[in-house]
Short mmCIF file of C-alpha atoms and ligand atoms in Angstrom, two decimals:
data_model
loop_
_atom_site.label_atom_id
_atom_site.label_comp_id
_atom_site.label_asym_id
_atom_site.label_seq_id
_atom_site.Cartn_x
_atom_site.Cartn_y
_atom_site.Cartn_z
CA UNK Q 1 -59.58 -93.03 -101.00
CA UNK Q 2 -60.58 -96.37 -102.49
CA UNK Q 3 -59.76 -99.19 -100.20
CA UNK Q 4 -59.51 -102.91 -100.83
CA UNK Q 5 -59.27 -104.99 -97.74
CA UNK Q 6 -58.48 -108.63 -97.73
CA UNK Q 7 -61.28 -110.59 -96.12
CA UNK Q 8 -58.65 -112.59 -94.24
CA UNK Q 9 -58.11 -109.84 -91.71
CA UNK Q 10 -60.39 -107.91 -89.48
CA UNK Q 11 -58.90 -104.46 -89.04
CA UNK Q 12 -59.03 -102.70 -85.68
CA UNK Q 13 -62.21 -100.63 -85.65
CA UNK Q 14 -60.68 -97.57 -84.08
CA UNK Q 15 -57.38 -96.08 -83.11
CA UNK Q 16 -55.57 -98.70 -81.12
CA UNK Q 17 -53.05 -97.57 -78.55
CA UNK Q 18 -50.74 -100.29 -79.81
CA UNK Q 19 -47.83 -97.98 -80.60
CA UNK Q 20 -46.47 -98.91 -77.24
CA UNK Q 21 -47.47 -102.54 -77.63
CA UNK Q 22 -44.76 -105.17 -77.47
CA UNK Q 23 -46.83 -107.57 -79.54
CA UNK Q 24 -45.65 -107.62 -83.19
CA UNK Q 25 -49.16 -108.65 -84.23
CA UNK Q 26 -50.43 -105.20 -83.27
CA UNK Q 27 -48.44 -103.70 -86.15
CA UNK Q 28 -48.58 -103.86 -89.93
CA UNK Q 29 -45.60 -103.70 -92.26
CA UNK Q 30 -46.51 -101.44 -95.16
CA UNK Q 31 -44.81 -100.55 -98.41
CA UNK Q 32 -45.36 -99.01 -101.81
CA UNK Q 33 -46.14 -101.51 -104.59
CA UNK Q 34 -43.00 -101.43 -106.73
CA UNK Q 35 -39.21 -101.99 -106.59
CA UNK Q 36 -38.75 -104.60 -103.81
CA UNK Q 37 -42.26 -104.71 -102.38
CA UNK Q 38 -42.84 -108.41 -103.11
CA UNK Q 39 -39.78 -109.28 -101.07
CA UNK Q 40 -40.68 -106.91 -98.23
CA UNK Q 41 -44.24 -108.26 -98.04
CA UNK Q 42 -43.13 -111.87 -98.12
CA UNK Q 43 -40.46 -111.12 -95.53
CA UNK Q 44 -43.06 -109.66 -93.18
CA UNK Q 45 -45.29 -112.65 -93.63
CA UNK Q 46 -42.42 -115.10 -93.07
CA UNK Q 47 -41.76 -113.37 -89.76
CA UNK Q 48 -45.41 -113.78 -88.82
CA UNK Q 49 -46.28 -110.10 -89.19
CA UNK Q 50 -49.22 -108.63 -91.06
CA UNK Q 51 -48.53 -106.59 -94.17
CA UNK Q 52 -50.11 -104.01 -96.42
CA UNK Q 53 -49.22 -102.79 -99.90
CA UNK Q 54 -50.11 -99.38 -101.30
CA UNK Q 55 -50.51 -99.56 -105.07
CA UNK Q 56 -51.20 -97.25 -107.91
CA UNK Q 57 -54.27 -98.36 -109.85
CA UNK Q 58 -53.25 -100.38 -112.85
CA UNK Q 59 -50.03 -101.56 -111.19
CA UNK Q 60 -51.57 -103.92 -108.64
CA UNK Q 61 -51.51 -107.14 -110.67
CA UNK Q 62 -48.23 -108.57 -109.28
CA UNK Q 63 -49.47 -108.05 -105.71
CA UNK Q 64 -52.59 -110.02 -106.49
CA UNK Q 65 -51.01 -112.70 -108.64
CA UNK Q 66 -48.18 -113.40 -106.19
CA UNK Q 67 -50.11 -113.96 -103.01
CA UNK Q 68 -47.89 -112.16 -100.54
CA UNK Q 69 -50.02 -109.15 -99.55
CA UNK Q 70 -52.54 -109.36 -96.72
CA UNK Q 71 -54.19 -106.08 -97.67
CA UNK Q 72 -54.01 -103.56 -100.43
CA UNK Q 73 -54.76 -99.86 -100.61
CA UNK Q 74 -55.29 -98.61 -104.15
CA UNK Q 75 -54.52 -95.02 -105.11
CA UNK Q 76 -55.58 -93.35 -108.35
CA UNK Q 77 -52.27 -91.58 -108.41
CA UNK Q 78 -49.17 -91.29 -106.23
CA UNK Q 79 -50.13 -87.71 -105.45
CA UNK Q 80 -53.00 -89.23 -103.47
CA UNK Q 81 -50.40 -90.36 -100.93
CA UNK Q 82 -51.69 -87.51 -98.82
CA UNK Q 83 -52.37 -86.67 -95.19
CA UNK Q 84 -55.52 -88.74 -95.29
CA UNK Q 85 -53.57 -91.82 -96.29
CA UNK Q 86 -50.97 -91.07 -93.63
CA UNK Q 87 -53.74 -90.92 -91.03
CA UNK Q 88 -55.05 -94.26 -92.27
CA UNK Q 89 -51.58 -95.76 -91.94
CA UNK Q 90 -51.30 -94.44 -88.41
CA UNK Q 91 -54.71 -95.82 -87.53
CA UNK Q 92 -53.48 -99.22 -88.63
CA UNK Q 93 -50.19 -98.95 -86.73
CA UNK Q 94 -48.40 -99.36 -90.03
CA UNK Q 95 -44.63 -99.22 -90.18
CA UNK Q 96 -43.61 -98.01 -93.64
CA UNK Q 97 -40.58 -99.60 -95.29
CA UNK Q 98 -38.95 -97.21 -97.76
CA UNK Q 99 -37.40 -98.42 -101.02
CA UNK Q 100 -36.14 -96.93 -104.29
CA UNK Q 101 -39.56 -95.97 -105.62
CA UNK Q 102 -40.50 -93.63 -102.74
CA UNK Q 103 -38.28 -90.75 -103.70
CA UNK Q 104 -38.86 -91.49 -107.41
CA UNK Q 105 -42.67 -91.26 -107.09
CA UNK Q 106 -43.32 -89.06 -104.04
CA UNK Q 107 -40.31 -86.76 -104.28
CA UNK Q 108 -37.74 -86.14 -101.53
CA UNK Q 109 -39.76 -83.44 -99.74
CA UNK Q 110 -42.89 -85.58 -99.45
CA UNK Q 111 -40.85 -88.51 -98.14
CA UNK Q 112 -39.09 -86.29 -95.60
CA UNK Q 113 -42.43 -85.19 -94.20
CA UNK Q 114 -44.22 -88.53 -94.01
CA UNK Q 115 -45.74 -88.69 -90.56
CA UNK Q 116 -46.48 -92.40 -90.25
CA UNK Q 117 -43.99 -94.77 -88.63
CA UNK Q 118 -41.00 -95.10 -90.96
CA UNK Q 119 -38.25 -97.73 -90.74
CA UNK Q 120 -34.87 -96.03 -91.13
CA UNK Q 121 -33.29 -92.62 -90.66
CA UNK Q 122 -34.95 -89.97 -92.79
CA UNK Q 123 -32.14 -87.47 -92.30
CA UNK Q 124 -29.77 -89.86 -94.05
CA UNK Q 125 -31.79 -89.50 -97.28
CA UNK Q 126 -30.32 -86.06 -97.82
CA UNK Q 127 -26.79 -87.39 -97.33
CA UNK Q 128 -27.50 -90.07 -99.88
CA UNK Q 129 -29.14 -87.88 -102.52
CA UNK Q 130 -26.91 -84.79 -102.33
CA UNK Q 131 -23.75 -85.67 -104.25
CA UNK Q 132 -21.50 -83.33 -102.27
CA UNK Q 133 -22.78 -84.59 -98.92
CA UNK Q 134 -22.59 -88.20 -100.09
CA UNK Q 135 -18.97 -87.75 -101.11
CA UNK Q 136 -18.09 -86.10 -97.80
CA UNK Q 137 -19.57 -89.07 -95.97
CA UNK Q 138 -17.81 -91.70 -98.10
CA UNK Q 139 -14.49 -89.84 -97.90
CA UNK Q 140 -14.80 -89.67 -94.11
CA UNK Q 141 -15.34 -93.44 -94.17
CA UNK Q 142 -12.00 -93.71 -96.00
CA UNK Q 143 -13.42 -95.46 -99.03
CA UNK Q 144 -11.74 -95.38 -102.41
CA UNK Q 145 -13.78 -93.06 -104.66
CA UNK Q 146 -13.61 -92.30 -108.39
CA UNK Q 147 -12.16 -88.88 -109.11
CA UNK Q 148 -14.72 -86.16 -109.75
CA UNK Q 149 -14.05 -83.51 -112.41
CA UNK Q 150 -15.22 -80.03 -111.47
CA UNK Q 151 -15.70 -78.83 -115.04
CA UNK Q 152 -15.87 -80.44 -118.50
CA UNK Q 153 -12.66 -78.66 -119.55
CA UNK Q 154 -10.74 -80.81 -117.04
CA UNK Q 155 -11.69 -84.11 -118.71
CA UNK Q 156 -8.44 -85.88 -119.61
CA UNK Q 157 -9.50 -89.55 -119.45
CA UNK Q 158 -12.68 -91.62 -119.86
CA UNK Q 159 -15.43 -90.22 -117.65
CA UNK Q 160 -19.03 -91.10 -116.98
CA UNK Q 161 -21.48 -88.18 -116.96
CA UNK Q 162 -24.47 -88.64 -114.68
CA UNK Q 163 -27.49 -86.42 -114.66
CA UNK Q 164 -29.04 -85.89 -111.30
CA UNK Q 165 -32.62 -86.61 -112.25
CA UNK Q 166 -31.62 -89.72 -114.18
CA UNK Q 167 -33.74 -92.67 -113.07
CA UNK Q 168 -31.81 -95.92 -112.97
CA UNK Q 169 -28.84 -94.90 -115.11
CA UNK Q 170 -30.92 -93.56 -118.01
CA UNK Q 171 -29.13 -90.77 -119.85
CA UNK Q 172 -25.62 -91.41 -118.52
CA UNK Q 173 -22.90 -91.19 -121.12
CA UNK Q 174 -19.21 -91.94 -121.37
CA UNK Q 175 -16.77 -89.53 -123.06
CA UNK Q 176 -13.05 -88.94 -122.90
CA UNK Q 177 -12.49 -85.28 -123.84
CA UNK Q 178 -14.13 -81.87 -123.32
CA UNK Q 179 -15.01 -81.79 -127.05
CA UNK Q 180 -16.79 -85.13 -126.87
CA UNK Q 181 -18.56 -84.01 -123.71
CA UNK Q 182 -20.01 -80.88 -125.37
CA UNK Q 183 -20.88 -82.80 -128.51
CA UNK Q 184 -23.13 -85.22 -126.58
CA UNK Q 185 -24.32 -82.75 -123.98
CA UNK Q 186 -25.40 -80.05 -126.46
CA UNK Q 187 -27.04 -82.52 -128.78
CA UNK Q 188 -28.93 -84.61 -126.23
CA UNK Q 189 -29.22 -82.59 -123.02
CA UNK Q 190 -28.87 -78.91 -123.96
CA UNK Q 191 -30.88 -77.63 -120.98
CA UNK Q 192 -29.86 -80.04 -118.24
CA UNK Q 193 -26.98 -78.66 -116.20
CA UNK Q 194 -27.32 -80.74 -113.07
CA UNK Q 195 -24.75 -83.45 -113.64
CA UNK Q 196 -21.60 -84.93 -112.19
CA UNK Q 197 -18.52 -85.95 -114.15
CA UNK Q 198 -16.85 -89.01 -112.63
CA UNK Q 199 -13.74 -90.82 -113.69
CA UNK Q 200 -14.84 -93.98 -115.53
CA UNK Q 201 -13.42 -96.90 -113.56
CA UNK Q 202 -12.60 -99.92 -115.69
CA UNK Q 203 -13.58 -103.02 -113.78
CA UNK Q 204 -16.62 -105.05 -112.83
CA UNK Q 205 -19.57 -103.55 -110.97
CA UNK Q 206 -20.37 -105.22 -107.65
CA UNK Q 207 -23.29 -104.06 -105.52
CA UNK Q 208 -22.75 -105.08 -101.92
CA UNK Q 209 -25.89 -105.48 -99.80
CA UNK Q 210 -25.40 -104.81 -96.12
CA UNK Q 211 -27.64 -104.81 -93.09
CA UNK Q 212 -26.85 -103.09 -89.83
CA UNK Q 213 -29.16 -103.71 -86.91
CA UNK Q 214 -29.15 -101.23 -84.05
CA UNK Q 215 -30.94 -103.92 -82.06
CA UNK Q 216 -28.21 -106.57 -82.35
CA UNK Q 217 -25.40 -104.06 -83.02
CA UNK Q 218 -24.15 -106.30 -85.83
CA UNK Q 219 -23.23 -105.52 -89.42
CA UNK Q 220 -24.13 -108.31 -91.86
CA UNK Q 221 -23.36 -108.91 -95.51
CA UNK Q 222 -26.65 -110.05 -97.02
CA UNK Q 223 -25.58 -110.61 -100.61
CA UNK Q 224 -24.31 -109.02 -103.79
CA UNK Q 225 -25.60 -108.43 -107.27
CA UNK Q 226 -24.54 -107.17 -110.61
CA UNK Q 227 -26.88 -105.17 -112.75
CA UNK Q 228 -28.25 -105.95 -116.15
CA UNK Q 229 -28.13 -102.63 -117.94
CA UNK Q 230 -29.33 -101.56 -121.34
CA UNK Q 231 -27.46 -101.10 -123.54
CA UNK Q 232 -24.13 -101.44 -121.65
CA UNK Q 233 -24.68 -105.19 -121.26
CA UNK Q 234 -25.54 -105.80 -124.88
CA UNK Q 235 -22.95 -103.77 -126.74
CA UNK Q 236 -20.42 -106.59 -126.49
CA UNK Q 237 -22.78 -108.74 -128.53
CA UNK Q 238 -21.84 -106.98 -131.73
CA UNK Q 239 -18.42 -106.57 -133.31
CA UNK Q 240 -16.36 -103.51 -132.44
CA UNK Q 241 -16.50 -102.25 -136.00
CA UNK Q 242 -20.29 -102.57 -136.06
CA UNK Q 243 -20.44 -100.63 -132.80
CA UNK Q 244 -18.44 -97.85 -134.41
CA UNK Q 245 -20.44 -97.97 -137.62
CA UNK Q 246 -23.76 -97.68 -135.82
CA UNK Q 247 -22.47 -94.88 -133.54
CA UNK Q 248 -24.03 -96.38 -130.42
CA UNK Q 249 -23.70 -94.40 -127.18
CA UNK Q 250 -23.43 -96.60 -124.14
CA UNK Q 251 -26.30 -96.16 -121.68
CA UNK Q 252 -26.91 -97.74 -118.29
CA UNK Q 253 -30.67 -98.09 -117.93
CA UNK Q 254 -31.30 -100.66 -115.25
CA UNK Q 255 -33.47 -103.54 -116.42
CA UNK Q 256 -32.72 -106.32 -113.96
CA UNK Q 257 -30.26 -107.78 -111.49
CA UNK Q 258 -28.18 -110.92 -111.30
CA UNK Q 259 -26.75 -112.70 -108.29
CA UNK Q 260 -23.01 -112.77 -107.82
CA UNK Q 261 -20.56 -113.76 -105.09
CA UNK Q 262 -17.16 -112.23 -104.46
CA UNK Q 263 -13.74 -113.80 -103.93
CA UNK Q 264 -13.81 -114.97 -100.35
CA UNK Q 265 -10.48 -113.28 -99.63
CA UNK Q 266 -12.14 -109.92 -100.29
CA UNK Q 267 -14.84 -110.36 -97.66
CA UNK Q 268 -12.79 -108.97 -94.74
CA UNK Q 269 -12.31 -105.71 -96.65
CA UNK Q 270 -16.01 -105.49 -97.48
CA UNK Q 271 -17.00 -105.93 -93.83
CA UNK Q 272 -14.59 -103.18 -92.81
CA UNK Q 273 -15.88 -100.84 -95.51
CA UNK Q 274 -19.48 -101.34 -94.36
CA UNK Q 275 -18.52 -100.85 -90.74
CA UNK Q 276 -16.74 -97.57 -91.46
CA UNK Q 277 -19.76 -96.30 -93.38
CA UNK Q 278 -22.10 -97.04 -90.45
CA UNK Q 279 -19.67 -95.60 -87.91
CA UNK Q 280 -19.07 -92.33 -89.78
CA UNK Q 281 -22.81 -91.92 -90.41
CA UNK Q 282 -23.17 -91.27 -86.68
CA UNK Q 283 -20.88 -88.27 -86.89
CA UNK Q 284 -22.84 -86.61 -89.71
CA UNK Q 285 -25.48 -85.15 -87.44
CA UNK Q 286 -28.09 -87.15 -89.35
CA UNK Q 287 -30.43 -88.40 -86.65
CA UNK Q 288 -29.62 -91.90 -85.50
CA UNK Q 289 -27.20 -92.45 -88.37
CA UNK Q 290 -27.41 -95.27 -90.86
CA UNK Q 291 -29.13 -98.52 -89.97
CA UNK Q 292 -31.15 -101.23 -91.68
CA UNK Q 293 -30.32 -102.26 -95.24
CA UNK Q 294 -27.89 -100.31 -97.38
CA UNK Q 295 -25.75 -100.91 -100.43
CA UNK Q 296 -22.29 -99.87 -101.53
CA UNK Q 297 -22.18 -99.62 -105.30
CA UNK Q 298 -18.67 -100.47 -106.37
CA UNK Q 299 -16.44 -101.18 -109.32
CA UNK Q 300 -13.66 -103.70 -108.66
CA UNK Q 301 -10.60 -103.23 -110.86
CA UNK Q 302 -8.14 -105.82 -112.15
CA UNK Q 303 -5.86 -104.83 -109.27
CA UNK Q 304 -8.75 -105.68 -106.93
CA UNK Q 305 -9.19 -102.09 -105.84
CA UNK Q 306 -12.77 -101.48 -104.73
CA UNK Q 307 -14.01 -98.08 -105.93
CA UNK Q 308 -17.28 -96.96 -104.39
CA UNK Q 309 -19.27 -94.75 -106.73
CA UNK Q 310 -22.49 -94.52 -104.75
CA UNK Q 311 -24.31 -95.52 -101.59
CA UNK Q 312 -27.99 -96.42 -101.28
CA UNK Q 313 -29.17 -96.00 -97.72
CA UNK Q 314 -32.13 -98.38 -98.01
CA UNK Q 315 -33.08 -101.72 -99.50
CA UNK Q 316 -31.88 -102.02 -103.10
CA UNK Q 317 -33.70 -103.97 -105.80
CA UNK Q 318 -30.53 -105.99 -106.30
CA UNK Q 319 -31.62 -108.01 -103.26
CA UNK Q 320 -34.64 -109.32 -105.23
CA UNK Q 321 -32.85 -112.40 -106.58
CA UNK Q 322 -32.49 -113.50 -102.95
CA UNK Q 323 -36.10 -113.79 -101.84
CA UNK Q 324 -35.16 -117.29 -100.72
CA UNK Q 325 -31.94 -116.05 -99.14
CA UNK Q 326 -28.44 -115.62 -100.57
CA UNK Q 327 -25.37 -117.85 -100.30
CA UNK Q 328 -24.25 -115.57 -97.46
CA UNK Q 329 -27.49 -115.56 -95.50
CA UNK Q 330 -27.64 -119.34 -95.93
CA UNK Q 331 -24.45 -119.49 -93.88
CA UNK Q 332 -25.87 -117.41 -91.07
CA UNK Q 333 -29.55 -118.28 -90.80
CA UNK Q 334 -31.41 -121.54 -90.54
CA UNK Q 335 -34.33 -120.13 -92.53
CA UNK Q 336 -34.33 -118.47 -95.98
CA UNK Q 337 -33.41 -114.89 -95.07
CA UNK Q 338 -34.06 -112.17 -97.60
CA UNK Q 339 -33.27 -108.54 -96.84
CA UNK Q 340 -37.04 -107.94 -96.67
CA UNK Q 341 -37.35 -110.64 -94.04
CA UNK Q 342 -34.32 -109.30 -92.16
CA UNK Q 343 -36.05 -105.92 -91.94
CA UNK Q 344 -39.20 -107.55 -90.56
CA UNK Q 345 -37.13 -109.50 -88.05
CA UNK Q 346 -35.39 -106.33 -86.88
CA UNK Q 347 -38.75 -104.62 -86.41
CA UNK Q 348 -40.23 -107.65 -84.69
CA UNK Q 349 -37.33 -107.89 -82.28
CA UNK Q 350 -37.42 -104.14 -81.61
CA UNK Q 351 -41.17 -104.32 -80.85
CA UNK Q 352 -40.82 -107.35 -78.60
CA UNK Q 353 -38.03 -105.72 -76.61
CA UNK Q 354 -39.91 -102.41 -76.30
CA UNK Q 355 -37.25 -100.72 -78.46
CA UNK Q 356 -39.32 -99.80 -81.52
CA UNK Q 357 -38.35 -96.09 -81.46
CA UNK Q 358 -34.73 -97.14 -82.05
CA UNK Q 359 -35.58 -98.31 -85.57
CA UNK Q 360 -37.98 -95.53 -86.51
CA UNK Q 361 -36.83 -92.34 -88.23
P1 LIG F 1 -39.54 -98.31 -110.61
O1 LIG F 1 -40.54 -98.44 -109.49
O2 LIG F 1 -39.14 -99.60 -111.26
O3 LIG F 1 -39.94 -97.27 -111.62
O4 LIG F 1 -38.21 -97.78 -109.94
C1 LIG F 1 -38.18 -96.70 -109.07
C2 LIG F 1 -36.74 -96.28 -108.85
O5 LIG F 1 -35.97 -97.38 -108.36
C3 LIG F 1 -36.06 -95.81 -110.11
O6 LIG F 1 -35.26 -94.69 -109.78
C4 LIG F 1 -35.23 -96.97 -110.55
O7 LIG F 1 -34.07 -96.53 -111.17
C5 LIG F 1 -34.90 -97.68 -109.25
N1 LIG F 1 -34.87 -99.13 -109.50
C6 LIG F 1 -35.91 -99.91 -109.82
N2 LIG F 1 -35.54 -101.18 -110.00
C7 LIG F 1 -34.21 -101.18 -109.81
C8 LIG F 1 -33.23 -102.21 -109.87
N3 LIG F 1 -33.56 -103.46 -110.18
N4 LIG F 1 -31.96 -101.88 -109.55
C9 LIG F 1 -31.65 -100.62 -109.25
N5 LIG F 1 -32.51 -99.62 -109.21
C10 LIG F 1 -33.78 -99.88 -109.49
P1 LIG F 2 -25.59 -95.53 -110.87
O1 LIG F 2 -26.90 -95.04 -111.41
O2 LIG F 2 -24.75 -94.44 -110.27
O3 LIG F 2 -25.81 -96.68 -109.94
O4 LIG F 2 -24.76 -96.10 -112.09
C1 LIG F 2 -25.30 -96.89 -113.12
C2 LIG F 2 -24.21 -97.70 -113.80
O5 LIG F 2 -23.21 -96.86 -114.34
C3 LIG F 2 -23.46 -98.64 -112.86
O6 LIG F 2 -24.07 -99.87 -112.69
C4 LIG F 2 -22.14 -98.81 -113.55
O7 LIG F 2 -22.22 -99.81 -114.55
C5 LIG F 2 -21.93 -97.49 -114.23
N1 LIG F 2 -21.06 -96.59 -113.45
C6 LIG F 2 -21.44 -95.65 -112.58
N2 LIG F 2 -20.38 -94.96 -112.11
C7 LIG F 2 -19.30 -95.49 -112.70
C8 LIG F 2 -17.89 -95.20 -112.65
N3 LIG F 2 -17.41 -94.21 -111.90
N4 LIG F 2 -17.06 -95.94 -113.42
C9 LIG F 2 -17.55 -96.94 -114.20
N5 LIG F 2 -18.85 -97.24 -114.31
C10 LIG F 2 -19.72 -96.54 -113.57
#
């Protein structure tokens, strides 16, 4: 395994027994180089903790150009995230922070069986990624959910069709009848039968970033974003008749994120929604339940109904605009508090109080 170590740090020469240490400096915050790694690395550093980024060769430039990583491990390929690497992480007392690229690059099974220290509840990953389980959880939390259509023949209104493997909204399509569904499906995805048909909610997407700390017992709203999706966010730039003439199918490939704030009068409802999600997660039989950062992905209608169409039980990339903190964290903290930094602070506090196992999954 090729290894690049920053000369700034001398690594412990052998296995240190620091797992039980209550000194945050005996640990390293580690993450995979993609998604929200810059924020996580900077957050660790801002909290005075050491950090480490694991990169795929050829993708390391941002982590060198933006000087936020103390050390870097380079892999030829993500499949080299193997037992040997896990041992190396353990030797360094690394605490791995999961984000959206883990499951995308390592696969759910590999992530489930990572043996190094891992911030968050692994069992919750299944509840998040299995659509039926996710819906059960969100229904239990009494959230408003878009209707799901069991079969294409039932489609009687605009629906959004989502393929399971779809990365970042790629390949979703919107139709309003069974005929339209089969027309698009058979033409573009003849062999892919793992999809969900959801009522298309007309409104504005709002992604609500939460943080629940088992150490402080408090639920926080960290920020919100809206996504910048191709081509959904560009279709309005041409006339309706040109849209029809060019037969464009709307797609939702995520390209970036934009900051947004919500009407202040809606904040009480958002806090309650987040609290119910955390509370019900404890009754799912999924380890310690949900903690750390998570996101409710919502559409808010003109009647101000908040429909939740998905939950992400980890840091979302929509927090990236807030590396210097969000309008909400500015109200609560006297330092710029990103979600990445909030994670590091949770870990630091857990270590100092001898409660690290409470935040490891
Ligand atoms: P990437 O490392 O950019 O290939 O992304 C890995 C996974 O995270 C993919 O499933 C993406 O859809 C998701 N992802 C990456 N960036 C974002 C973003 N800004 N917002 C939402 N999801 C994202
Ligand atoms: P997702 O990959 O599930 O986060 O969804 C990608 C995008 O599809 C979202 O940002 C929304 O713009 C859109 N979307 C997803 N579900 C719905 C829905 N039920 N109604 C309307 N738009 C949706």
